[in-house]
Coordinates of C-alpha atoms and ligand atoms in Angstrom, one line a residue:
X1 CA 0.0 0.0 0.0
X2 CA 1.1 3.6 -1.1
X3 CA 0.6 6.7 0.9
X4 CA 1.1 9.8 -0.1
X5 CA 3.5 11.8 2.7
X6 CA 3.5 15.6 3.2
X7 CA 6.2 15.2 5.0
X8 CA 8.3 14.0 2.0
X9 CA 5.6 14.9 -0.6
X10 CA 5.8 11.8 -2.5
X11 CA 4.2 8.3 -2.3
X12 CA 5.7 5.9 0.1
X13 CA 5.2 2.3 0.7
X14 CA 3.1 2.3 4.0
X15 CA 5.5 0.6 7.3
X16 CA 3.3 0.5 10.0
X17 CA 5.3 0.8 13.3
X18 CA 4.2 -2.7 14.7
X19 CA 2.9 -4.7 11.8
X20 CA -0.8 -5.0 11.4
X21 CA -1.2 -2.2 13.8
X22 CA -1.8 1.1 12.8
X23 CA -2.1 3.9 15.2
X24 CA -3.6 6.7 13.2
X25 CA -4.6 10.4 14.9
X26 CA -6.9 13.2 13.2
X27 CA -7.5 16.6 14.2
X28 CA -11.5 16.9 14.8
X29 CA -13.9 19.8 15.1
X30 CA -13.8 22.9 17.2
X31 CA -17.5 22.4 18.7
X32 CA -18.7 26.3 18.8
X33 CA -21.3 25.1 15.9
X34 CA -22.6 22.1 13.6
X35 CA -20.1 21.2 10.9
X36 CA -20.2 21.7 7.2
X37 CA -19.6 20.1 4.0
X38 CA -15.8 20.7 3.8
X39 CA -15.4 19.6 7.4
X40 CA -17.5 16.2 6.7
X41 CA -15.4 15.9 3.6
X42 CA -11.9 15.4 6.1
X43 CA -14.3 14.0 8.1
X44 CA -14.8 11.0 5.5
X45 CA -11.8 10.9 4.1
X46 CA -10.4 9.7 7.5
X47 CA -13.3 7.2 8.4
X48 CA -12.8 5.5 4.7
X49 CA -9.1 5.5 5.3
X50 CA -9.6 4.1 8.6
X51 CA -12.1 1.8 7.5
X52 CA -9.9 0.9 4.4
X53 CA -7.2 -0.2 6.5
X54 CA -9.2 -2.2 8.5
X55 CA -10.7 -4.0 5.3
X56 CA -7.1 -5.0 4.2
X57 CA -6.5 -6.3 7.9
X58 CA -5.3 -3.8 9.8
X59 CA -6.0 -3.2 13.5
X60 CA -6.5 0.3 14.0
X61 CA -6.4 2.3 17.1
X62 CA -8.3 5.7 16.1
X63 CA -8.1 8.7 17.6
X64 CA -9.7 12.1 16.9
X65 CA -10.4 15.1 19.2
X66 CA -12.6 17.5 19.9
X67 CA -11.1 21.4 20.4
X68 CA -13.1 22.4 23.3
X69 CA -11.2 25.7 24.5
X70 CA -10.4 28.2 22.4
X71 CA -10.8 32.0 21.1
X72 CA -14.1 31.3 19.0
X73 CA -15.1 28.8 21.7
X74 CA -15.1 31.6 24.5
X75 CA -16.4 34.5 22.2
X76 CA -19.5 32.2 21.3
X77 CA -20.0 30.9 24.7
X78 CA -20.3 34.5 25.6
X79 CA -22.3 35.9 22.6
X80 CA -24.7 33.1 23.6
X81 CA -24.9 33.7 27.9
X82 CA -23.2 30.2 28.2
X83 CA -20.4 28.5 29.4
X84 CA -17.5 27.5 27.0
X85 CA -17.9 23.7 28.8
X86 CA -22.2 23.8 27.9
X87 CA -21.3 24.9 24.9
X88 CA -18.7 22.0 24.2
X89 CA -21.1 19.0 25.8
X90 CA -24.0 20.4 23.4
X91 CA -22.0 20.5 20.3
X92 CA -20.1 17.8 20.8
X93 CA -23.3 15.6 21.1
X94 CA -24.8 17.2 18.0
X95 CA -21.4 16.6 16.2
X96 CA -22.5 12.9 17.1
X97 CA -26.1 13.6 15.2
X98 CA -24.4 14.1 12.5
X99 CA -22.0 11.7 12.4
X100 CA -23.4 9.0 13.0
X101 CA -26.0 9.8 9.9
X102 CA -22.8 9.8 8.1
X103 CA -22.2 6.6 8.8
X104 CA -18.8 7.7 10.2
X105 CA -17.7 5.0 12.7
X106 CA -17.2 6.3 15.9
X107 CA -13.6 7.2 16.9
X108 CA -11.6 4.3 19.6
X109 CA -10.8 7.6 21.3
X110 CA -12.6 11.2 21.2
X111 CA -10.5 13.2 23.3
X112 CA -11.7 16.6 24.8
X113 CA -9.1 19.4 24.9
X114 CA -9.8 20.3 28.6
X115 CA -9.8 16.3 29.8
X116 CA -5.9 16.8 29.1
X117 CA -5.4 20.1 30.7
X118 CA -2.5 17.9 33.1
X119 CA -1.0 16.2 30.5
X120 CA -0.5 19.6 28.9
X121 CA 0.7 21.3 31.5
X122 CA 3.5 18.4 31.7
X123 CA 4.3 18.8 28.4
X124 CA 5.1 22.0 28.6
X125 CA 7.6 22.4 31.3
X126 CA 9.2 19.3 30.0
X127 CA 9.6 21.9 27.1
X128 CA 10.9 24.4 29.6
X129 CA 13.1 22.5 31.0
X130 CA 15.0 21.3 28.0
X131 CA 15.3 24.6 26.8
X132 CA 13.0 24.4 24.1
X133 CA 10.2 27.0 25.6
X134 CA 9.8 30.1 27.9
X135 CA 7.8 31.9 29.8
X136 CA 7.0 35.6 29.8
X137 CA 4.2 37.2 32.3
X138 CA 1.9 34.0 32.8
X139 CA 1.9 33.1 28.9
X140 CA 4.3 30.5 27.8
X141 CA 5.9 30.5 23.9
X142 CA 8.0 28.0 22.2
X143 CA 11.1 28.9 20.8
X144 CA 10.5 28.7 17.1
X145 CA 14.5 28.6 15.8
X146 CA 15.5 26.0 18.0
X147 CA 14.1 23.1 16.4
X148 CA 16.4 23.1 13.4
X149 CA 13.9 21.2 11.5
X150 CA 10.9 23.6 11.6
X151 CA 9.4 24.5 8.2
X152 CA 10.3 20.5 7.1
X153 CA 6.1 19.6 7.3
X154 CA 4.7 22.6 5.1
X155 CA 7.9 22.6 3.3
X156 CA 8.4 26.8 4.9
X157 CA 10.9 28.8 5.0
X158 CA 12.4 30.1 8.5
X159 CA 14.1 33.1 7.2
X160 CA 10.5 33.7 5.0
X161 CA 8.7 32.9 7.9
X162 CA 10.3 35.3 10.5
X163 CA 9.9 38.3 7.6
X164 CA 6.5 37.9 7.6
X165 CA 5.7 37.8 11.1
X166 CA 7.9 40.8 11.9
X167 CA 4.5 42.9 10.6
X168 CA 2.8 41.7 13.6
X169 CA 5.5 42.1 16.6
X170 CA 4.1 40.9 19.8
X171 CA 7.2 42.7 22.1
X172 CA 6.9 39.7 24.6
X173 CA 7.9 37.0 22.7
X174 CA 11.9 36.6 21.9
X175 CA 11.5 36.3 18.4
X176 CA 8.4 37.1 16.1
X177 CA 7.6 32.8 15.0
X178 CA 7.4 32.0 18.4
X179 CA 4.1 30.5 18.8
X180 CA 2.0 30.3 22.4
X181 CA 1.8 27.3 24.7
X182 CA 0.1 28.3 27.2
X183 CA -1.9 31.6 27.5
X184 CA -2.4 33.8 30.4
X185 CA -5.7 34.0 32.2
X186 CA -8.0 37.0 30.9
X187 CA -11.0 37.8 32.6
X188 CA -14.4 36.5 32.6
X189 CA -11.9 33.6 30.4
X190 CA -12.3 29.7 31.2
X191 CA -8.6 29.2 33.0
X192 CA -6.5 26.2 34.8
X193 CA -3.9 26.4 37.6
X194 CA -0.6 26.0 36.4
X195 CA 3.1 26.7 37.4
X196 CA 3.2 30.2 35.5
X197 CA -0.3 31.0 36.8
X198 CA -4.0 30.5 35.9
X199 CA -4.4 30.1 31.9
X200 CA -5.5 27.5 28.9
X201 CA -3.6 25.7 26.5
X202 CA -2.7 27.4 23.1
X203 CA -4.8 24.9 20.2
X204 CA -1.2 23.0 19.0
X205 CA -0.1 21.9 21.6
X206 CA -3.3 20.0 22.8
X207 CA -2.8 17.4 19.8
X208 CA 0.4 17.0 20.8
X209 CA -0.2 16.1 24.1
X210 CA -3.5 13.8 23.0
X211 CA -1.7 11.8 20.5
X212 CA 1.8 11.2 22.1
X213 CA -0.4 10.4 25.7
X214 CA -3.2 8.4 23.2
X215 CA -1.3 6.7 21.0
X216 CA 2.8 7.2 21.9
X217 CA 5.9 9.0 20.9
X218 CA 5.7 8.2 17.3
X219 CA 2.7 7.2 15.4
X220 CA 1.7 6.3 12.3
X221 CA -0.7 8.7 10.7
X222 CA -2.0 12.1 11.5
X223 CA -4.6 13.3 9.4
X224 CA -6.5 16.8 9.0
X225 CA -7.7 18.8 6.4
X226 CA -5.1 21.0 3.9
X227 CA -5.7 24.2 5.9
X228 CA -3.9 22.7 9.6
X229 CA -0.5 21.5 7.3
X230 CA 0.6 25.0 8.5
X231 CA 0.5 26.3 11.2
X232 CA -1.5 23.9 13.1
X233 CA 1.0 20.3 12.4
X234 CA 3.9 22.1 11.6
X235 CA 3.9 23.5 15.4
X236 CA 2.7 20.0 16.0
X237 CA 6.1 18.3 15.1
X238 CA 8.0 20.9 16.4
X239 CA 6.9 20.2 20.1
X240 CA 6.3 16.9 19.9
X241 CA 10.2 16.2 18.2
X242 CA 11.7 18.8 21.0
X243 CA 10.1 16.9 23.5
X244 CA 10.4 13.3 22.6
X245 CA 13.8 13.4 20.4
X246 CA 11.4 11.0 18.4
X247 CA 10.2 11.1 15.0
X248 CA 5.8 12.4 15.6
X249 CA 4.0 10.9 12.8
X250 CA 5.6 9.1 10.0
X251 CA 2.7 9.7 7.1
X252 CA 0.8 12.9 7.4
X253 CA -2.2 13.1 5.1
X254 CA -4.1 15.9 4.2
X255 CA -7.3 16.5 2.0
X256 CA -8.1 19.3 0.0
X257 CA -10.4 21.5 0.3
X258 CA -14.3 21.6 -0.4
X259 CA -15.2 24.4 -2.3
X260 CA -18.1 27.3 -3.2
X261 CA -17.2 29.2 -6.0
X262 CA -13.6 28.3 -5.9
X263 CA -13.5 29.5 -2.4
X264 CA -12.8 27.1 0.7
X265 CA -16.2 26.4 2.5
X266 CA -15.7 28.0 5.9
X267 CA -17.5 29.4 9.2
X268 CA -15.7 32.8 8.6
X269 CA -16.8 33.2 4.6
X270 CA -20.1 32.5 5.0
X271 CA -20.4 30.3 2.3
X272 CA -21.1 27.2 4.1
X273 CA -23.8 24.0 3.8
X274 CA -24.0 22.8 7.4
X275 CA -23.7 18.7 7.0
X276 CA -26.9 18.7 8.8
X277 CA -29.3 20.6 6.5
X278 CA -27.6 18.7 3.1
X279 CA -28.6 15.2 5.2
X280 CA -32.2 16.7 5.5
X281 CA -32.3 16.7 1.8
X282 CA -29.7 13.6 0.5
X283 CA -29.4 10.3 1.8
X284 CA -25.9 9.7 3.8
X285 CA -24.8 7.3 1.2
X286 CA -25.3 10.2 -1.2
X287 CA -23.1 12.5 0.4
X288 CA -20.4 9.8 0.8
X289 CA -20.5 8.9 -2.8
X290 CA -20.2 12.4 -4.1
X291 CA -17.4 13.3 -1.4
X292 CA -15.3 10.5 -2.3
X293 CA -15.8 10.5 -6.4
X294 CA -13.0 12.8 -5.9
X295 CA -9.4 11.7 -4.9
X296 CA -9.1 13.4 -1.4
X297 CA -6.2 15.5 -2.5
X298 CA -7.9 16.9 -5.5
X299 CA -9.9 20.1 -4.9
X300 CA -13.8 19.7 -4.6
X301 CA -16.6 22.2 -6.0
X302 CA -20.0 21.9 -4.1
X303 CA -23.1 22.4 -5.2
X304 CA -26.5 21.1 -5.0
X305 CA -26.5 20.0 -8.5
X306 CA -23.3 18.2 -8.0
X307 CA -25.0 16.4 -5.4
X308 CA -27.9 15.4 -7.4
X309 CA -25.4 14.4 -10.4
X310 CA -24.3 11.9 -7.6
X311 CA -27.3 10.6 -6.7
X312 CA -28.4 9.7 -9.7
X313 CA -24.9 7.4 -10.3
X314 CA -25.4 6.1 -7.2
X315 CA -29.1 5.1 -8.8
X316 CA -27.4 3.4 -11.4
X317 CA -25.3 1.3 -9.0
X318 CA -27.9 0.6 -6.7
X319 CA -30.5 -0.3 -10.3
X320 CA -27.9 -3.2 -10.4
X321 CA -28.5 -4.6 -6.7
X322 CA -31.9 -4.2 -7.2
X323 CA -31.6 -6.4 -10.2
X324 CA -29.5 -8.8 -8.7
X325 CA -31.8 -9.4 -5.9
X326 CA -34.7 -9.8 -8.0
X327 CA -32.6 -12.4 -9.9
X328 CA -31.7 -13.9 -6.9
X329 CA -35.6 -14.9 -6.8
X330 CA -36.4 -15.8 -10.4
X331 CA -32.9 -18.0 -11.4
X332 CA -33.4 -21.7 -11.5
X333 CA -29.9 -23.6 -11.2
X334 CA -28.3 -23.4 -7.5
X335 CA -24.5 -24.2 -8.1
X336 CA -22.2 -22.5 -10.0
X337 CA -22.1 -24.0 -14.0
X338 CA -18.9 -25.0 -15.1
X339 CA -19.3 -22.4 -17.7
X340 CA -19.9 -19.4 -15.1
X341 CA -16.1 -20.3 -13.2
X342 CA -14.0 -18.6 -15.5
X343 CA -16.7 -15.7 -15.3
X344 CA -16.1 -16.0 -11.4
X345 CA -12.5 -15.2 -12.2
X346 CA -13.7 -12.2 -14.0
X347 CA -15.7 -11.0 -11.2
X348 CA -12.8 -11.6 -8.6
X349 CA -10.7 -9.2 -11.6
X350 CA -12.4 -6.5 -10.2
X351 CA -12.2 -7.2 -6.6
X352 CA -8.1 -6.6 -7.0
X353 CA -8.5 -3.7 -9.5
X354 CA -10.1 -2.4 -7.0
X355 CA -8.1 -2.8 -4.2
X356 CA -5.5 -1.8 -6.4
X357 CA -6.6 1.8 -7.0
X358 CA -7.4 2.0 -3.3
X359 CA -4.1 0.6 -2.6
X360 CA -2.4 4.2 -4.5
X361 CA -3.1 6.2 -1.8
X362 CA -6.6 5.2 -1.6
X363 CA -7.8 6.6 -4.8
X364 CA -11.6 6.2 -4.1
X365 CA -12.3 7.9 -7.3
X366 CA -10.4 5.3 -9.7
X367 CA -12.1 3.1 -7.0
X368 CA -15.6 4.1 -7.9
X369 CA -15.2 4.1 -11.9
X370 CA -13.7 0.0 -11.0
X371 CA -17.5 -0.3 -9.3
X372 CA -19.2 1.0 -12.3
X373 CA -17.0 -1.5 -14.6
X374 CA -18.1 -4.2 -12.5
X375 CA -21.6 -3.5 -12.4
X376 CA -21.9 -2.6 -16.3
X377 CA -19.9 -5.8 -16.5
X378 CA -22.7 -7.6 -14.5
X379 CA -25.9 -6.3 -16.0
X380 CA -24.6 -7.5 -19.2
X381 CA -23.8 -11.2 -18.3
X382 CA -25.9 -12.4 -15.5
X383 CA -29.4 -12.9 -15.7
X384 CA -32.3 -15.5 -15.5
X385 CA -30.1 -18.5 -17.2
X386 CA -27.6 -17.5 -14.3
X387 CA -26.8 -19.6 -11.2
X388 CA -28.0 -18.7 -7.7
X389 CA -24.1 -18.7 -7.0
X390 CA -22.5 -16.5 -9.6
X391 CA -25.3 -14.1 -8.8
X392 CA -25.0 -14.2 -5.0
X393 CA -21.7 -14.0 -5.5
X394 CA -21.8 -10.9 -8.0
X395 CA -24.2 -9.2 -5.0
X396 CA -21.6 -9.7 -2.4
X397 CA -19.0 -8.0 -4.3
X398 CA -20.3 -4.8 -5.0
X399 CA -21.5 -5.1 -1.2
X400 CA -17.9 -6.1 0.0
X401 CA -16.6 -2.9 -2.0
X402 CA -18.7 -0.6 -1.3
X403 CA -18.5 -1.5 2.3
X404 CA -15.2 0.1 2.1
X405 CA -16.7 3.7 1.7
X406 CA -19.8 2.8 3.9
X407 CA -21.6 2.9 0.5
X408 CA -24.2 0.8 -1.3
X409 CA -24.9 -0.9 2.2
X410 CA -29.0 -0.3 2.1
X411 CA -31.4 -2.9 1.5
X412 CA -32.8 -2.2 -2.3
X413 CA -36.4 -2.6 -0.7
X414 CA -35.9 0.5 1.0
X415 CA -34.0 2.8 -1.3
X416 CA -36.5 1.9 -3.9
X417 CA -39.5 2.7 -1.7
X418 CA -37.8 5.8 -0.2
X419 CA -37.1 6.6 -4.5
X420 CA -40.4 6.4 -4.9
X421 CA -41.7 8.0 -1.8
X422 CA -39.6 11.4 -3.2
X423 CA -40.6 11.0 -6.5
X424 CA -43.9 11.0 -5.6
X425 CA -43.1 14.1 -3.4
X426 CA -41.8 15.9 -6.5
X427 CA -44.9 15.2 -8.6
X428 CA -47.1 16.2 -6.1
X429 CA -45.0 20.0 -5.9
X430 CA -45.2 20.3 -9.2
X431 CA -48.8 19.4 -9.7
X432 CA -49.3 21.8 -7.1
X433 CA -47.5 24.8 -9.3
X434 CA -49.6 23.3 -12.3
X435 CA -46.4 22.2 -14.2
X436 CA -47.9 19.6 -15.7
X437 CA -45.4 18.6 -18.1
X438 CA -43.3 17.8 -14.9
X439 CA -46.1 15.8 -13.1
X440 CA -46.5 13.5 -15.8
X441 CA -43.0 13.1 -16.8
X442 CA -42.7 11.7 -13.2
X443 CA -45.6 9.3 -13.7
X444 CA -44.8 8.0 -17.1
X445 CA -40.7 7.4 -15.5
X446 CA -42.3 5.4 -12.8
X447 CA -44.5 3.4 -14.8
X448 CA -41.6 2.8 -17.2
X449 CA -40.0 0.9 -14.5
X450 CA -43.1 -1.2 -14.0
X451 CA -44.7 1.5 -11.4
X452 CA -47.9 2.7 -11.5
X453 CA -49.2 5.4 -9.2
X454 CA -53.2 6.0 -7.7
X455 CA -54.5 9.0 -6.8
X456 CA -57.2 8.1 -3.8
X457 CA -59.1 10.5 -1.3
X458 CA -56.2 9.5 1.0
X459 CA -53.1 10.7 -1.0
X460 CA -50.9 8.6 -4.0
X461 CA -50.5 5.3 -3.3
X462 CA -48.1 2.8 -5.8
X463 CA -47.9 -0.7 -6.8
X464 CA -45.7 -2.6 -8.7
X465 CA -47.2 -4.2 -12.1
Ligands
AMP501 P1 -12.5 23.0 12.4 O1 -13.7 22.6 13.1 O2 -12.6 24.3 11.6 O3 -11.3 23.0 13.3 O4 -12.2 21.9 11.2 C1 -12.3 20.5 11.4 C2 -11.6 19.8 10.3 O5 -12.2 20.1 9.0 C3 -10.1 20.2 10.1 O6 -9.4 19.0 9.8 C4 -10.1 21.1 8.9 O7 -8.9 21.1 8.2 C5 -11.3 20.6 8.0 N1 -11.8 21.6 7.1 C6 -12.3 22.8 7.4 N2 -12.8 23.5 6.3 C7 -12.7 22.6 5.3 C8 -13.0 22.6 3.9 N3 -13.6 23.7 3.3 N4 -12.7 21.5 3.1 C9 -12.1 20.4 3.7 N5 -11.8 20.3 5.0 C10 -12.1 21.4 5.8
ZN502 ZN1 -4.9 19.1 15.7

């Protein structure tokens, strides 16, 4: 399996530290608010990775965190009359909500920012004491220049680094790149005791501290979306390497961003789709499919009409289940024909092209086009002369495969009845703005696929002819 690694920016063959263990870490959300579409895009990327690894027989100890103290956190704990901890427990339990719609398997570990308060604090005098940090009036910074490797993650420049921070001198600290620690108390602020007085932890350094405490010195992956590469993990490696002497990740991934316009979705442009409202309108499979038809370093547009582009090839996939399990009922011979074994073979083809693309730093996108081979591939050899096997068999695959990307997973019964359900909806809306054209296009689709639909006194009902 290849990986591609920001550290080195190239693919490497992936070494786990212990074989068949992979201990991977990714940065979660800050919980001051539901998340959007780009977050749930890093937020998938990492559960099909995860979940990847496990399908090639991995076991995986996954941990992602939860920021629960920070500058928006306290400004919106205020705006709202709250504490910054309600605000945390309520967002971090609708995070959960949402998640879990996305079929996002639940972390080993969720780690909340303020559980670790100690083991920060611990960190950071170990910092101290080896020299690598200081303190100035109750805030503590860490010395930038003396990690000789800073800059190797986001592939910066010191020199560029410290010419660009000069704009914004902050007189206490010793040299413009030196980043906080620990900050000093202010008031009315959410604060901890701790050797250089009350105060919080700056954001980098809690990952630190949860992942080398979670997971150990070194680990094998840290994930996160594009934006965190810099600052966020370069600081990362910086106080994790000063502390430990130790090598922090040894593959960090990084998925681009999700776009409006050719802008990044975020909280602060306004331009965002909470995950939330786009799962009141698209199924969670949906969403998946269309988040992952991209490779996750590839840039991704969003819009609603990209969405519906993907459900309707995740139709066509799913018009393939839905055929084999009918087939399932109508086919005659039980055992595989003699004929059919060198079809199997075929079928089996796909299987390791697939893996394959997944294996190149899990290219879901070549991934998905390998589904849509197989399944064109299917409708056009199996049907009622088939065996019970070959097409049991042909159903399990695309079920195997997609189980990879928590995709294709439903029972066809009830994406075909909620399809119908919806369609129905949509006739009725536009009956109701007399487009009639519309209305009936709806009907006559249906009954094309052997569905016909009653108006009664009670609303539409359908049957199948
Ligand atoms: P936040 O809650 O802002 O700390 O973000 C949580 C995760 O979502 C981080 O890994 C971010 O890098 C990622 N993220 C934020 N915005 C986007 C976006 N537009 N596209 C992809 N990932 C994003
Ligand atoms: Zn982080």
């Amino acid at each position: 399996m290849r990986i591609y690694n920001t550290l080195t920016n190239r693919k490497e063959d992936f070494k786990p530290i212990v074989a068949g263990e992979v201990r991977m870490y990714a940065c979660g959300p800050t919980v001051y608010n539901f998340f959007h579409v780009g977050n749930a895009r890093t937020f998938v990327v990492c559960d099909t990775i995860r979940k990847y690894l496990e399908y090639r027989g991995y076991k995986v100890k996954f941990v992602q965190n939860f920021t629960d103290i920070d500058d928006k956190m306290i400004k919106k704990a205020n705006e709202e009359g709250t504490t910054v901890k309600e605000l945390g427990d309520r967002y971090i339990e609708e995070y959960y909500k949402d998640a879990d719609e996305l079929l996002l398997k639940r972390a080993d570990i969720n780690p909340r920012a303020t559980e670790f308060v100690e083991d920060i604090i611990g960190f950071i005098k170990d910092l101290i004491e080896k020299g690598y940090a200081y303190e100035v009036e109750g805030d503590v910074y860490f010395s930038t220049k003396k990690f000789n490797e800073y800059g190797k993650l986001s592939g910066q420049n010191i020199e560029e680094l410290q010419a660009g921070a000069r704009i914004n001198v902050d007189d206490r600290k010793k040299d413009p790149i030196d980043f906080a620690l620990w900050k000093a108390a202010k008031p009315e602020e959410p604060s901890w005791e701790s050797p250089w007085g009350n105060g919080r932890p700056g954001w980098h350094i809690e990952c630190s501290s949860m992942a080398s405490n979670l997971l150990g010195e070194t680990i094998d992956i840290h994930a996160g979306g594009s934006d965190l590469a810099f600052p966020h993990h370069e600081n990362e490696v910086a106080q994790s390497e000063c502390r430990s002497g130790k090598q922090f990740a040894n593959y960090w991934i990084h998925s681009a961003f999700v776009n409006v316009n050719n802008q990044k979705m975020s909280k602060s442009l306004n331009n965002f789709f909470t995950a939330r409202d786009i799962l009141k309108k698209y199924d969670a499979e949906v969403i998946r499919f269309f988040l992952l038809a991209a490779h996750y370093r590839t840039q991704l547009n969003f819009s609603l009409e990209l969405l519906d582009s993907a459900k309707s090839s995740m139709e066509r996939l799913y018009n393939a289940i839905y055929n084999l399990d009918n087939l399932l009922e109508a086919v005659k011979e039980e055992n595989l024909r003699d004929d059919e074994i060198e079809y199997k073979n075929t079928l089996q083809g796909y299987k390791e092209k697939f893996i394959e693309k997944m294996d190149d730093d899990f290219n879901t996108a070549d991934a998905i086009s390998v589904l849509f081979d197989l399944v064109k591939d299917i409708n056009c050899n199996i049907n009622n002369n088939s065996s019970k096997e070959i097409v049991e068999y042909a159903l399990s695959l695309i079920r195997e495969l997609g189980s990879t990307m928590s995709i294709l997973q439903r029972s066809t019964k009830q994406s075909l009845e909620e399809e119908i359900e919806s369609l129905i909806e949509e006739r009725q809306k536009a009956r109701k703005e007399k487009n009639w054209s519309l209305a009936d296009k709806v009907r006559d689709d249906l009954k094309a696929r052997g569905i016909v639909l009653e108006d009664t006194p009670q609303g539409v009902r359908w049957k199948k002819i």
